[in-house]
Amino acid sequence: MTTTSVEHEVTYLEAISEALDEEMARDERVFLMGEDIGPYGGAFRITEGFQKKYGEWRVLDTPLSESGFVGAAIGAAMMGMRPVVEMQFADFISCAFDQITEVAAKNHYRWGAAVPMVIRAPFGGGVHGGPFHSECPEGWFFHSPGLKLVAPSTPYDAKGLLKAAIRDNNPVIYFEHKFLYRRVKAILPTEDYIVPIGKADVKRAGRDISVITYAAMVHQALEAAEQLTKEGIELEVVDLRTLVPLDKETIYDSVRKTSKAIVLHEDNKTGGIGAEIAALLAEECFDCLDGPIHRIAAPDTPVPFSTPLEEFFLPKVNDVVAAARKLAAY
Amino acid sequence: MDAVEVAKDVKRADLLQMYYYLRLTRTLEDRITALYRQGRIMGGVYTSSGMEAISVGYASALRPDDIIAPFHRDMGAFLVRGITPGEVVAQYLGKRTGPTRGKDGNVHFGDLKRGIIAFVSHLADNLPVATGVALAFTLRGESRVVVTNTGDGGTSRGDFHEALNFASVRKLPVVFFCNNNQYAYSTPLSLQMAIPNVVDRAKAYAMPGEIVDGNDLAAVYLAARRAIDRARAGEGPTFIECKTMRMHGHSEHDSAKYVPRELFEEWKKKDPILKAEHMLKELGYADETTFKEVEERVKKEVEAGVEFAEQSPLPEGTETLEGVFAAEDEVQS
Ligand SMILES: Cc1ncc(C[n+]2csc(CCOP(=O)(O)OP(=O)(O)O)c2C)c(N)n1
Ligand SMILES: [Mg+2]
């Protein structure tokens, strides 16, 4: 665990840890549940030292039972607690799919019972995890009304969005990208802050082409933008940060300015969030588009294990560069 | 021990109150069935006919600040908790005055103010939820208890087992009821599980279990009380299997041809209302006049409820869009 009294550089992973620690200290209704999060500190050590500080019940090691503990979190949330559950890997969220989509997502709509809870889902590839430890399952939940979905790309957003998620009155799935855990660092404010849910962020302004993306792919887009600026092509990188509710205004504002759009994500292409964004742009920004909407996403396969396969699978900086060059020609 | 002897451990006033709820439940559900047959109700009608003693019994054993997470044959528990017949009929008719304002139908409703967690169609989904309710009580050091119920069929789902396991590991203050009415839709018990009694499932979780006659009001009530006392004392969860029989089809559209007629004949004699009346008479707590008075009272209440519901407005189509998310100021943070 880290202390936050002095300005210091933290990783994306440490930012998550800080957010949890600060929220637990701030609000005693906040408690954690998950597999191996106690003395062990979680598969990624995000809750290392937490049980010593907050006790066995507020940092609750559960049986290997995703549906069971997500259901339990729903029950506790309805009783006024603020549970944060950890999926050891986002892939295992499929075991809790029913509790999330049928119980958590529908309760408020059906009978007005708020379910203020957070599910942390370490997701994404690039870590040699293979088909069961690399998934991007956000698309499943994107299609389930009643859930909020967030997916930060930087330590600042990771901390601020997690705090906002814990304070939100709805079930929030917090997709944290495993590839970013120790690869991105930043100096964070010492004072308490949140990043509001539902607000995208323009991570780089540019006049020529909008790249609409989130999580790890933000960094691919930023790298592509660096390369393309030398060719005189200026990318605008829109980091969605929140997937539901989608900040449509920021997306439209950007595309109305640039008149060209690339939608980029790591999830499989078909039926992914990018498809929805492309459809929205076709509906709302058709008159201002100067070229076709480009989608860059993973192919429609499970995430493969072997290095050349996974490299092939994941969208790359070069894919963005190539698409941008094509679009720039329009 | 015979049913009359057993009932001696329950206060007269409590027995009479529970008898009233048995009658109210039966009369209300019969009335809803009649409305369905007249084509005035859309969708399914799932009743607890012949099984009312279970939900009336367990709900009556609770404190007002306790919580229930009932399933689809627990109308008695809703009524004991203060849901009115008018609200129930309004819910069935899809009216705005129903507890879900038309968003959901039949017995899919709840109200946290009255300590009721709404049933989710997906059987056994509310069992893990109930463990979380109990976990919240434990975390806050409260002496509250949650009771949940499921059918025999629901016990085959993973969520049932995940809930029992977690509750037992953490000794949570939850009581698991099972309404074993011999069938899950058309599936008989013998095709549902390979064990003779549902309660055997609890053994795998080191959870104390007991079997009670689900048609014996006092027996159900007392079993609930014992389990609730254990839970409140921090001794952990209990499983209670109530043997009973589903006396109708699965829902009103189902003629239940697959059930041998003799089974119905046999269980008709064990009707929970008949049994309760016999017991009340034997104990000298009530007579035919009392029963008649209760009958008149519940009829009036149900008719008033039907009238309230029929006169209530339907929701506007655009209300579809309301309530997907809880507002920022809805829960104190
Ligand atoms: C997970 C799930 N599968 C199927 C159904 C459809 N269904 C509704 S009730 C029912 C039978 C339930 O049997 P049981 O649990 O014994 O309860 P009972 O109706 O007999 O009281 C079925 C199959 C459902 N509601 N949920
Ligand atoms: Mg059954």
XYZ file of C-alpha atoms and ligand atoms in Angstrom:
690
model
C 0.000 0.000 0.000
C 1.135 3.504 -0.735
C 0.525 6.732 1.084
C -0.677 9.736 -0.795
C 0.396 12.627 1.381
C 3.280 13.691 -0.818
C 3.385 14.150 -4.534
C 4.870 11.062 -6.133
C 4.864 9.051 -9.285
C 2.575 6.021 -9.369
C 1.828 3.278 -11.827
C -1.641 2.580 -13.157
C -1.769 -0.365 -10.764
C -0.759 1.743 -7.780
C -3.347 4.326 -8.734
C -6.037 1.647 -8.454
C -4.674 0.558 -5.130
C -4.635 4.136 -3.839
C -8.204 4.718 -4.901
C -9.347 1.622 -3.021
C -7.363 2.529 0.061
C -8.585 6.106 0.165
C -12.211 5.148 -0.394
C -12.061 2.506 2.327
C -10.586 5.038 4.726
C -13.152 7.650 3.743
C -16.274 5.505 3.892
C -16.683 2.496 6.137
C -19.434 1.086 3.944
C -16.818 0.305 1.315
C -15.511 -3.255 1.508
C -13.717 -5.626 -0.832
C -14.523 -9.170 -1.888
C -12.741 -11.556 -4.162
C -10.484 -14.536 -4.513
C -7.085 -14.381 -2.827
C -7.330 -10.663 -2.086
C -6.602 -11.008 1.645
C -3.203 -12.088 2.966
C -2.066 -12.812 -0.578
C -3.052 -9.352 -1.806
C -4.759 -10.444 -5.022
C -3.379 -12.021 -8.184
C -1.907 -8.639 -9.179
C -1.157 -7.509 -5.602
C -3.503 -4.570 -5.787
C -4.774 -5.179 -2.258
C -1.420 -6.034 -0.743
C -1.466 -5.073 2.939
C -5.139 -4.158 2.895
C -6.304 -6.953 5.136
C -3.799 -5.977 7.816
C -5.131 -2.460 7.725
C -8.866 -3.079 7.336
C -9.416 -6.560 8.748
C -10.595 -9.906 7.519
C -14.201 -8.893 6.921
C -13.644 -5.691 4.954
C -11.104 -7.437 2.760
C -12.996 -10.647 2.371
C -11.476 -13.700 0.748
C -14.280 -15.568 -0.984
C -14.633 -19.139 -2.190
C -13.963 -19.663 -5.893
C -17.478 -18.641 -6.704
C -17.959 -15.673 -9.038
C -21.714 -15.906 -9.310
C -21.967 -16.398 -5.566
C -19.879 -13.433 -4.547
C -21.256 -11.067 -7.158
C -24.726 -12.039 -5.931
C -23.592 -11.418 -2.377
C -22.229 -8.013 -3.358
C -25.630 -7.154 -4.835
C -27.352 -8.116 -1.603
C -24.921 -6.124 0.515
C -25.223 -3.124 -1.819
C -28.994 -3.148 -1.474
C -28.502 -3.056 2.284
C -26.500 0.161 1.988
C -22.965 -1.179 1.728
C -20.523 -0.271 -1.078
C -18.921 -3.535 -2.153
C -16.035 -3.628 -4.586
C -15.521 -7.114 -5.977
C -12.443 -8.252 -7.786
C -12.556 -10.648 -10.681
C -9.205 -12.369 -10.625
C -9.259 -11.958 -14.406
C -12.036 -10.319 -16.386
C -12.450 -13.574 -18.298
C -14.062 -15.188 -15.242
C -16.804 -12.609 -15.241
C -18.695 -14.977 -17.544
C -19.371 -17.135 -14.462
C -21.163 -14.168 -12.908
C -22.859 -13.009 -16.093
C -26.324 -13.918 -14.891
C -26.031 -12.094 -11.570
C -24.695 -9.002 -13.326
C -27.128 -8.791 -16.220
C -30.284 -10.169 -14.607
C -30.038 -9.068 -11.010
C -27.694 -6.087 -10.686
C -28.613 -4.454 -13.985
C -32.383 -4.827 -13.715
C -33.104 -4.248 -10.044
C -33.430 -0.502 -10.121
C -35.480 -0.497 -13.280
C -37.864 -3.173 -12.020
C -38.494 -2.129 -8.467
C -36.379 0.892 -7.641
C -33.703 -0.876 -5.599
C -30.332 0.792 -6.161
C -27.299 -1.499 -6.380
C -24.219 0.628 -5.664
C -21.374 -1.764 -6.338
C -18.206 -2.019 -8.382
C -16.811 -5.028 -10.186
C -13.145 -4.671 -10.979
C -12.257 -6.623 -14.091
C -8.575 -6.926 -15.068
C -8.886 -7.312 -18.826
C -7.051 -7.230 -22.100
C -4.202 -8.894 -23.935
C -0.574 -8.349 -24.675
C 0.397 -10.298 -21.575
C 0.672 -13.811 -23.034
C -2.449 -14.825 -21.186
C -4.058 -16.886 -23.917
C -7.789 -17.402 -24.486
C -8.786 -17.366 -20.793
C -6.668 -14.584 -19.339
C -6.765 -11.879 -22.013
C -10.378 -11.265 -22.882
C -12.091 -7.940 -23.456
C -15.612 -8.800 -22.296
C -16.974 -5.241 -22.217
C -19.112 -5.773 -25.309
C -21.366 -8.247 -23.491
C -22.210 -5.712 -20.820
C -22.370 -2.745 -23.205
C -25.586 -4.353 -24.400
C -27.146 -4.691 -20.916
C -29.072 -1.598 -19.817
C -28.555 -0.731 -16.161
C -24.790 -1.157 -15.958
C -22.175 1.559 -16.132
C -18.866 0.632 -17.735
C -15.573 2.443 -17.403
C -12.139 1.649 -18.828
C -9.312 4.048 -17.912
C -6.100 4.474 -19.875
C -3.916 6.476 -17.459
C -3.092 6.422 -13.744
C -4.961 9.710 -13.260
C -8.111 8.343 -14.838
C -7.684 4.965 -13.162
C -7.740 6.528 -9.723
C -10.390 9.136 -10.412
C -12.751 6.772 -12.191
C -12.496 4.114 -9.523
C -13.376 6.644 -6.852
C -16.296 7.862 -8.930
C -17.423 4.268 -9.487
C -17.377 3.503 -5.768
C -19.413 6.651 -5.055
C -21.911 5.940 -7.829
C -25.336 4.542 -6.932
C -25.312 1.993 -9.734
C -23.496 -1.200 -10.595
C -20.285 -0.185 -12.330
C -17.912 -2.549 -14.097
C -14.431 -1.139 -13.922
C -12.277 -2.554 -16.701
C -8.624 -2.174 -15.760
C -6.155 -3.053 -18.449
C -3.521 -5.544 -17.362
C -1.045 -4.395 -20.018
C -1.041 -0.917 -18.493
C -0.623 -2.002 -14.863
C 3.093 -1.369 -14.626
C 3.760 0.280 -17.974
C 2.208 3.704 -17.478
C 3.150 6.074 -14.686
C 2.156 9.555 -13.649
C 2.375 12.047 -10.846
C -1.072 12.397 -9.313
C -2.607 15.233 -7.337
C -2.253 14.835 -3.586
C -5.793 15.998 -2.903
C -8.913 13.899 -3.345
C -10.364 14.011 -6.867
C -12.694 12.027 -9.067
C -12.981 11.638 -12.816
C -16.683 11.905 -13.535
C -18.348 8.873 -15.109
C -19.748 9.693 -18.547
C -17.047 12.127 -19.653
C -14.640 11.333 -22.452
C -11.297 13.077 -22.636
C -9.438 14.363 -25.662
C -5.972 13.005 -24.942
C -4.460 14.761 -27.946
C -6.032 17.480 -30.029
C -5.642 17.404 -33.811
C -7.443 18.784 -36.845
C -7.400 15.939 -39.377
C -8.734 12.626 -38.091
C -10.509 11.584 -34.875
C -9.419 8.323 -33.307
C -12.077 7.173 -30.875
C -10.747 4.593 -28.487
C -10.273 3.548 -24.845
C -7.996 1.731 -22.400
C -4.696 0.319 -23.743
C -5.483 1.303 -27.323
C -5.312 4.975 -26.343
C -1.562 4.509 -26.165
C -1.409 2.916 -29.621
C -3.360 5.875 -30.971
C -1.069 8.380 -29.270
C 1.989 6.659 -30.680
C 0.466 6.660 -34.151
C -0.274 10.364 -33.746
C 3.389 11.019 -32.911
C 4.473 9.268 -36.108
C 1.885 10.885 -38.343
C 2.544 14.414 -37.215
C 5.862 14.135 -39.088
C 3.839 13.516 -42.248
C 1.625 16.489 -41.534
C -1.352 14.388 -40.470
C -2.801 15.489 -37.128
C -4.780 12.881 -35.188
C -7.204 13.806 -32.451
C -7.301 11.039 -29.838
C -10.602 10.773 -28.021
C -10.303 8.562 -24.943
C -13.816 7.438 -24.085
C -12.905 6.534 -20.478
C -16.556 5.670 -19.862
C -18.263 3.211 -22.220
C -21.708 3.456 -20.605
C -23.089 6.081 -20.480
C -21.258 7.037 -23.643
C -20.179 10.669 -23.979
C -21.689 11.125 -27.425
C -21.243 14.883 -27.448
C -17.469 14.706 -27.168
C -17.368 12.096 -29.951
C -19.602 14.166 -32.234
C -17.773 17.415 -31.467
C -14.484 15.843 -32.440
C -15.770 14.269 -35.654
C -17.604 17.445 -36.650
C -14.265 19.194 -36.390
C -12.099 16.632 -38.199
C -14.732 15.136 -40.547
C -12.962 11.785 -40.390
C -13.154 8.987 -37.864
C -11.251 5.862 -36.872
C -12.794 3.705 -34.188
C -10.201 1.599 -32.436
C -10.570 -1.151 -29.857
C -8.943 -4.327 -28.672
C -12.185 -6.277 -28.396
C -13.303 -8.447 -31.319
C -14.598 -6.470 -34.251
C -18.055 -7.910 -34.827
C -20.729 -6.496 -32.565
C -18.140 -4.601 -30.566
C -18.476 -1.145 -29.114
C -16.822 0.245 -32.247
C -19.753 -0.957 -34.316
C -22.108 1.075 -32.164
C -19.933 4.171 -32.401
C -19.684 3.810 -36.171
C -23.468 3.535 -36.358
C -23.930 6.593 -34.166
C -21.555 8.583 -36.364
C -23.440 7.479 -39.465
C -26.701 8.594 -37.869
C -25.559 11.853 -36.328
C -22.544 13.079 -38.285
C -23.223 11.828 -41.789
C -23.241 15.295 -43.380
C -19.886 16.241 -41.985
C -18.007 13.032 -42.872
C -15.415 13.408 -45.625
C -14.473 9.726 -45.730
C -15.624 6.295 -44.614
C -15.590 5.421 -40.935
C -12.707 3.037 -40.244
C -12.921 0.351 -37.603
C -9.752 -1.161 -36.221
C -10.311 -4.043 -33.850
C -9.156 -7.555 -33.071
C -10.252 -10.260 -35.509
C -13.193 -12.462 -34.578
C -11.215 -15.157 -32.826
C -10.454 -15.939 -29.190
C -7.253 -14.310 -27.963
C -4.466 -16.710 -29.027
C -1.517 -17.574 -26.820
C 1.654 -17.910 -28.892
C 3.608 -14.661 -29.407
C 3.274 -14.327 -33.205
C -0.414 -15.169 -32.975
C -1.131 -12.680 -30.235
C 0.890 -10.032 -32.064
C -1.190 -10.651 -35.134
C -4.389 -10.525 -33.104
C -3.861 -7.230 -31.285
C -4.469 -3.925 -33.098
C -1.152 -2.135 -33.583
C 0.236 1.355 -34.064
C 0.866 0.496 -37.710
C -2.793 -0.379 -38.257
C -3.740 3.082 -37.074
C -1.036 4.721 -39.182
C -2.127 2.845 -42.313
C -5.805 3.636 -41.789
C -5.026 7.293 -41.130
C -2.982 7.606 -44.310
C -5.847 6.142 -46.326
C -8.377 8.430 -44.719
C -6.150 11.480 -45.102
C -6.247 10.964 -48.859
C -10.014 11.635 -48.976
C -45.599 -35.325 17.787
C -48.995 -34.582 16.353
C -49.768 -31.218 14.820
C -52.013 -30.074 17.640
C -49.382 -30.823 20.262
C -46.778 -28.951 18.218
C -48.981 -25.876 17.957
C -49.143 -25.576 21.743
C -45.748 -23.915 21.562
C -47.165 -21.032 19.557
C -49.182 -18.185 21.073
C -52.893 -18.202 20.338
C -52.806 -14.684 18.902
C -49.966 -15.614 16.569
C -51.803 -18.693 15.341
C -54.961 -16.725 14.673
C -53.023 -14.019 12.875
C -51.292 -16.598 10.692
C -54.614 -18.309 10.002
C -55.918 -14.968 8.745
C -52.950 -14.685 6.386
C -53.491 -18.228 5.105
C -57.027 -17.316 4.191
C -56.074 -13.955 2.732
C -53.433 -15.593 0.553
C -55.770 -18.323 -0.705
C -58.616 -15.914 -1.403
C -56.384 -13.406 -3.158
C -54.714 -15.992 -5.371
C -58.037 -17.665 -6.194
C -59.351 -14.262 -7.203
C -56.305 -13.607 -9.378
C -56.788 -17.020 -11.014
C -60.400 -16.103 -11.732
C -59.297 -12.802 -13.286
C -56.849 -14.741 -15.429
C -59.570 -17.102 -16.633
C -61.666 -14.087 -17.566
C -58.798 -12.895 -19.705
C -58.218 -9.822 -17.561
C -54.638 -10.701 -16.654
C -51.836 -10.945 -19.162
C -48.899 -13.230 -18.550
C -48.331 -15.983 -16.028
C -50.169 -16.613 -12.788
C -48.141 -18.624 -10.268
C -49.967 -19.444 -7.076
C -49.070 -20.984 -3.752
C -52.394 -22.771 -3.469
C -52.045 -25.604 -0.975
C -48.590 -24.359 0.077
C -49.527 -21.138 1.853
C -48.390 -22.307 5.276
C -44.748 -22.137 4.232
C -44.496 -18.463 3.356
C -46.987 -17.345 5.997
C -45.096 -19.399 8.559
C -41.582 -18.168 7.867
C -42.545 -14.536 7.350
C -44.449 -14.523 10.644
C -41.376 -15.677 12.530
C -39.339 -12.604 11.583
C -38.759 -9.223 13.177
C -39.903 -6.160 11.226
C -36.307 -5.143 10.511
C -35.410 -8.560 9.058
C -35.366 -9.157 5.313
C -37.005 -11.730 3.075
C -35.957 -12.820 -0.411
C -38.969 -14.876 -1.487
C -39.581 -16.933 -4.627
C -42.653 -17.279 -6.812
C -44.837 -19.271 -4.409
C -44.527 -16.993 -1.416
C -47.555 -14.723 -1.650
C -48.214 -15.246 2.048
C -44.860 -13.680 2.917
C -45.604 -10.567 0.858
C -48.902 -10.119 2.673
C -47.443 -10.721 6.134
C -44.863 -8.036 5.313
C -47.615 -5.546 4.579
C -48.048 -5.674 0.825
C -51.764 -5.081 0.216
C -54.049 -7.130 -2.040
C -54.580 -3.948 -4.065
C -50.871 -3.651 -4.782
C -50.686 -7.300 -5.784
C -53.597 -7.099 -8.212
C -52.282 -3.805 -9.603
C -48.959 -5.534 -10.202
C -50.693 -8.385 -12.040
C -52.660 -5.906 -14.134
C -49.550 -3.900 -15.015
C -50.889 -0.770 -13.315
C -48.826 2.192 -12.231
C -49.896 1.653 -8.622
C -48.259 -1.769 -8.519
C -44.915 -1.977 -6.734
C -43.023 -2.043 -10.040
C -45.234 0.566 -11.754
C -45.816 -1.837 -14.614
C -42.139 -2.562 -15.206
C -42.502 -6.189 -14.130
C -45.388 -8.583 -13.683
C -46.994 -11.076 -11.307
C -44.895 -11.955 -8.256
C -41.756 -10.199 -9.480
C -41.770 -7.344 -7.029
C -40.231 -6.180 -3.810
C -39.972 -3.202 -1.533
C -36.934 -2.537 0.586
C -38.956 -0.349 2.969
C -40.931 -3.433 3.887
C -37.853 -5.639 3.827
C -38.694 -7.562 0.669
C -36.150 -8.308 -2.034
C -37.852 -8.777 -5.373
C -37.841 -12.232 -6.877
C -35.773 -12.636 -10.038
C -37.209 -15.119 -12.536
C -33.898 -16.888 -12.822
C -34.407 -19.474 -10.136
C -31.968 -19.424 -7.227
C -30.437 -16.087 -8.278
C -31.662 -14.493 -5.085
C -29.913 -17.011 -2.862
C -26.443 -15.485 -3.304
C -28.119 -12.097 -2.970
C -29.563 -13.190 0.376
C -26.098 -14.187 1.568
C -24.957 -10.650 0.759
C -27.824 -9.180 2.747
C -26.685 -11.333 5.655
C -23.082 -10.305 5.055
C -24.077 -6.639 5.354
C -25.682 -7.412 8.728
C -22.551 -9.216 9.890
C -20.227 -6.446 8.676
C -22.222 -3.857 10.612
C -22.665 -6.012 13.695
C -26.455 -5.982 13.382
C -28.601 -8.784 14.764
C -30.836 -8.943 11.710
C -31.610 -12.071 9.720
C -32.608 -12.829 6.131
C -34.862 -15.677 5.038
C -34.958 -16.857 1.464
C -36.951 -19.582 -0.253
C -36.580 -21.660 -3.389
C -38.364 -24.514 -5.107
C -37.002 -28.038 -5.331
C -36.059 -27.354 -8.954
C -34.128 -24.226 -8.027
C -31.818 -26.289 -5.832
C -30.197 -27.821 -8.904
C -28.700 -24.522 -9.987
C -25.119 -23.548 -9.246
C -26.204 -20.362 -7.518
C -28.023 -22.430 -4.913
C -24.812 -24.275 -4.102
C -22.617 -21.182 -4.237
C -24.951 -19.476 -1.783
C -25.113 -22.347 0.701
C -21.378 -22.783 0.596
C -20.569 -19.110 1.161
C -23.171 -18.756 3.907
C -21.785 -21.748 5.719
C -18.121 -20.788 5.363
C -18.830 -17.341 6.802
C -21.594 -18.451 9.238
C -23.945 -15.817 7.871
C -27.340 -15.063 9.435
C -29.445 -16.508 6.646
C -32.132 -19.180 6.612
C -32.674 -21.162 3.423
C -36.159 -22.511 2.946
C -37.058 -24.965 0.236
C -40.607 -25.485 -0.902
C -40.423 -29.091 -2.061
C -43.685 -29.459 -3.922
C -42.582 -32.591 -5.828
C -42.429 -30.936 -9.222
C -40.509 -28.304 -11.107
C -42.915 -27.397 -13.890
C -43.449 -30.929 -15.310
C -40.229 -32.417 -13.962
C -40.715 -34.757 -10.991
C -38.279 -34.845 -8.139
C -36.835 -38.167 -9.298
C -35.520 -36.479 -12.461
C -34.353 -33.426 -10.560
C -31.996 -35.042 -8.077
C -30.668 -38.437 -7.090
C -31.137 -37.933 -3.351
C -34.329 -38.812 -1.454
C -34.569 -35.502 0.401
C -33.569 -32.028 -0.724
C -32.197 -31.365 2.738
C -29.384 -33.826 1.966
C -27.869 -31.091 -0.175
C -27.144 -29.068 2.970
C -24.874 -31.793 4.354
C -22.252 -31.023 1.736
C -21.965 -27.555 3.255
C -21.953 -28.724 6.877
C -25.192 -26.845 7.284
C -27.790 -28.018 9.778
C -30.983 -28.985 8.023
C -34.414 -30.201 8.886
C -37.502 -31.519 7.181
C -40.898 -30.163 8.123
C -44.444 -30.787 7.013
C -44.920 -27.751 4.800
C -48.676 -27.921 5.213
C -48.499 -27.637 8.983
C -48.545 -23.960 9.815
C -47.280 -24.245 13.373
C -44.539 -26.685 12.420
C -43.231 -24.375 9.690
C -43.437 -21.370 11.985
C -41.559 -23.113 14.777
C -38.878 -24.473 12.471
C -38.408 -20.971 11.084
C -38.160 -19.555 14.563
C -35.517 -22.057 15.617
C -33.445 -21.337 12.524
C -33.884 -17.591 12.839
C -32.834 -17.726 16.503
C -29.722 -19.669 15.542
C -28.890 -17.162 12.832
C -29.461 -14.217 15.131
C -27.229 -15.780 17.754
C -24.391 -15.902 15.226
C -24.538 -19.662 14.822
C -24.900 -19.532 11.064
C -27.312 -20.674 8.380
C -29.922 -23.430 8.423
C -31.669 -25.276 5.624
C -35.337 -26.162 6.000
C -37.048 -28.469 3.551
C -40.824 -28.138 3.558
C -42.588 -31.149 2.108
C -45.658 -30.072 0.235
C -47.468 -30.481 -3.081
C -48.177 -28.104 -5.926
C -51.953 -28.431 -6.242
C -52.301 -26.650 -9.588
C -50.379 -26.658 -12.810
C -47.058 -24.865 -12.847
C -48.960 -21.753 -13.812
C -52.585 -21.331 -14.724
C -52.105 -22.284 -18.366
C -50.806 -25.722 -17.345
C -53.353 -28.476 -16.696
C -50.756 -30.636 -14.904
C -51.825 -33.786 -16.783
C -48.459 -35.262 -15.932
C -49.318 -35.447 -12.216
C -51.053 -38.694 -11.138
C -54.561 -37.821 -9.926
C -54.136 -39.917 -6.773
C -51.369 -37.596 -5.677
C -53.739 -34.642 -5.788
C -56.388 -36.657 -3.929
C -53.919 -37.587 -1.241
C -52.675 -34.034 -0.719
C -56.114 -32.472 -0.829
C -56.741 -34.091 2.543
C -53.619 -32.394 3.881
C -54.663 -28.901 2.835
C -52.909 -26.383 5.100
C -56.082 -24.415 5.774
C -58.025 -27.530 6.768
C -55.159 -28.590 8.978
C -54.921 -25.185 10.611
C -58.657 -25.129 11.289
C -58.534 -28.570 12.841
C -55.653 -27.506 15.052
C -57.319 -24.235 16.110
C -60.525 -26.066 16.993
C -58.743 -28.797 18.927
C -56.913 -26.184 20.951
C -60.131 -24.315 21.574
C -58.719 -21.171 19.961
C -61.393 -20.811 17.291
C -64.589 -22.306 15.909
C -66.655 -22.238 12.732
C -67.882 -18.735 13.556
C -64.316 -17.444 13.730
C -63.503 -19.069 10.397
C -66.596 -17.526 8.809
C -65.641 -14.105 10.143
C -62.154 -14.392 8.725
C -63.581 -15.536 5.411
C -65.855 -12.501 5.217
C -63.025 -10.166 6.164
C -60.547 -11.440 3.594
C -63.173 -11.491 0.849
C -63.871 -7.824 1.493
C -60.199 -6.958 1.527
C -59.547 -8.795 -1.706
C -62.554 -7.232 -3.444
C -61.440 -3.792 -2.303
C -58.006 -4.599 -3.702
C -59.382 -5.679 -7.065
C -61.418 -2.494 -7.250
C -58.431 -0.340 -6.351
C -56.319 -2.070 -8.995
C -58.922 -1.884 -11.713
C -59.454 1.810 -11.125
C -55.750 2.538 -11.063
C -54.170 4.076 -14.149
C -51.919 2.194 -16.517
C -48.460 3.702 -17.006
C -47.787 5.908 -20.023
C -45.705 4.286 -22.761
C -42.899 6.773 -22.276
C -42.414 5.630 -18.669
C -40.572 2.721 -20.300
C -37.533 4.983 -20.376
C -37.529 5.811 -16.663
C -35.456 4.255 -13.937
C -32.708 2.385 -15.779
C -30.208 4.047 -13.452
C -30.454 5.219 -9.869
C -30.060 8.986 -9.543
C -27.107 10.629 -7.865
C -29.081 11.776 -4.852
C -31.118 8.600 -4.536
C -28.869 6.852 -2.075
C -26.953 8.850 0.479
C -23.273 8.761 -0.108
C -32.944 -20.520 -14.353
C -34.343 -20.756 -14.781
N -34.620 -21.729 -15.682
C -35.897 -21.949 -16.058
C -36.923 -21.211 -15.557
C -38.360 -21.465 -16.010
N -39.119 -21.986 -14.858
C -39.868 -21.183 -14.091
S -40.464 -21.956 -12.728
C -39.787 -23.431 -13.211
C -39.936 -24.621 -12.343
C -39.545 -24.312 -10.942
O -39.586 -25.431 -10.135
P -39.279 -25.334 -8.612
O -37.987 -24.671 -8.376
O -39.450 -26.687 -8.039
O -40.413 -24.350 -8.070
P -41.991 -24.576 -8.144
O -42.482 -23.807 -9.310
O -42.242 -26.022 -8.260
O -42.509 -24.030 -6.872
C -39.094 -23.284 -14.407
C -38.409 -24.380 -15.101
C -36.584 -20.189 -14.649
N -37.506 -19.378 -14.132
N -35.307 -19.985 -14.266
Mg -41.184 -27.482 -7.202
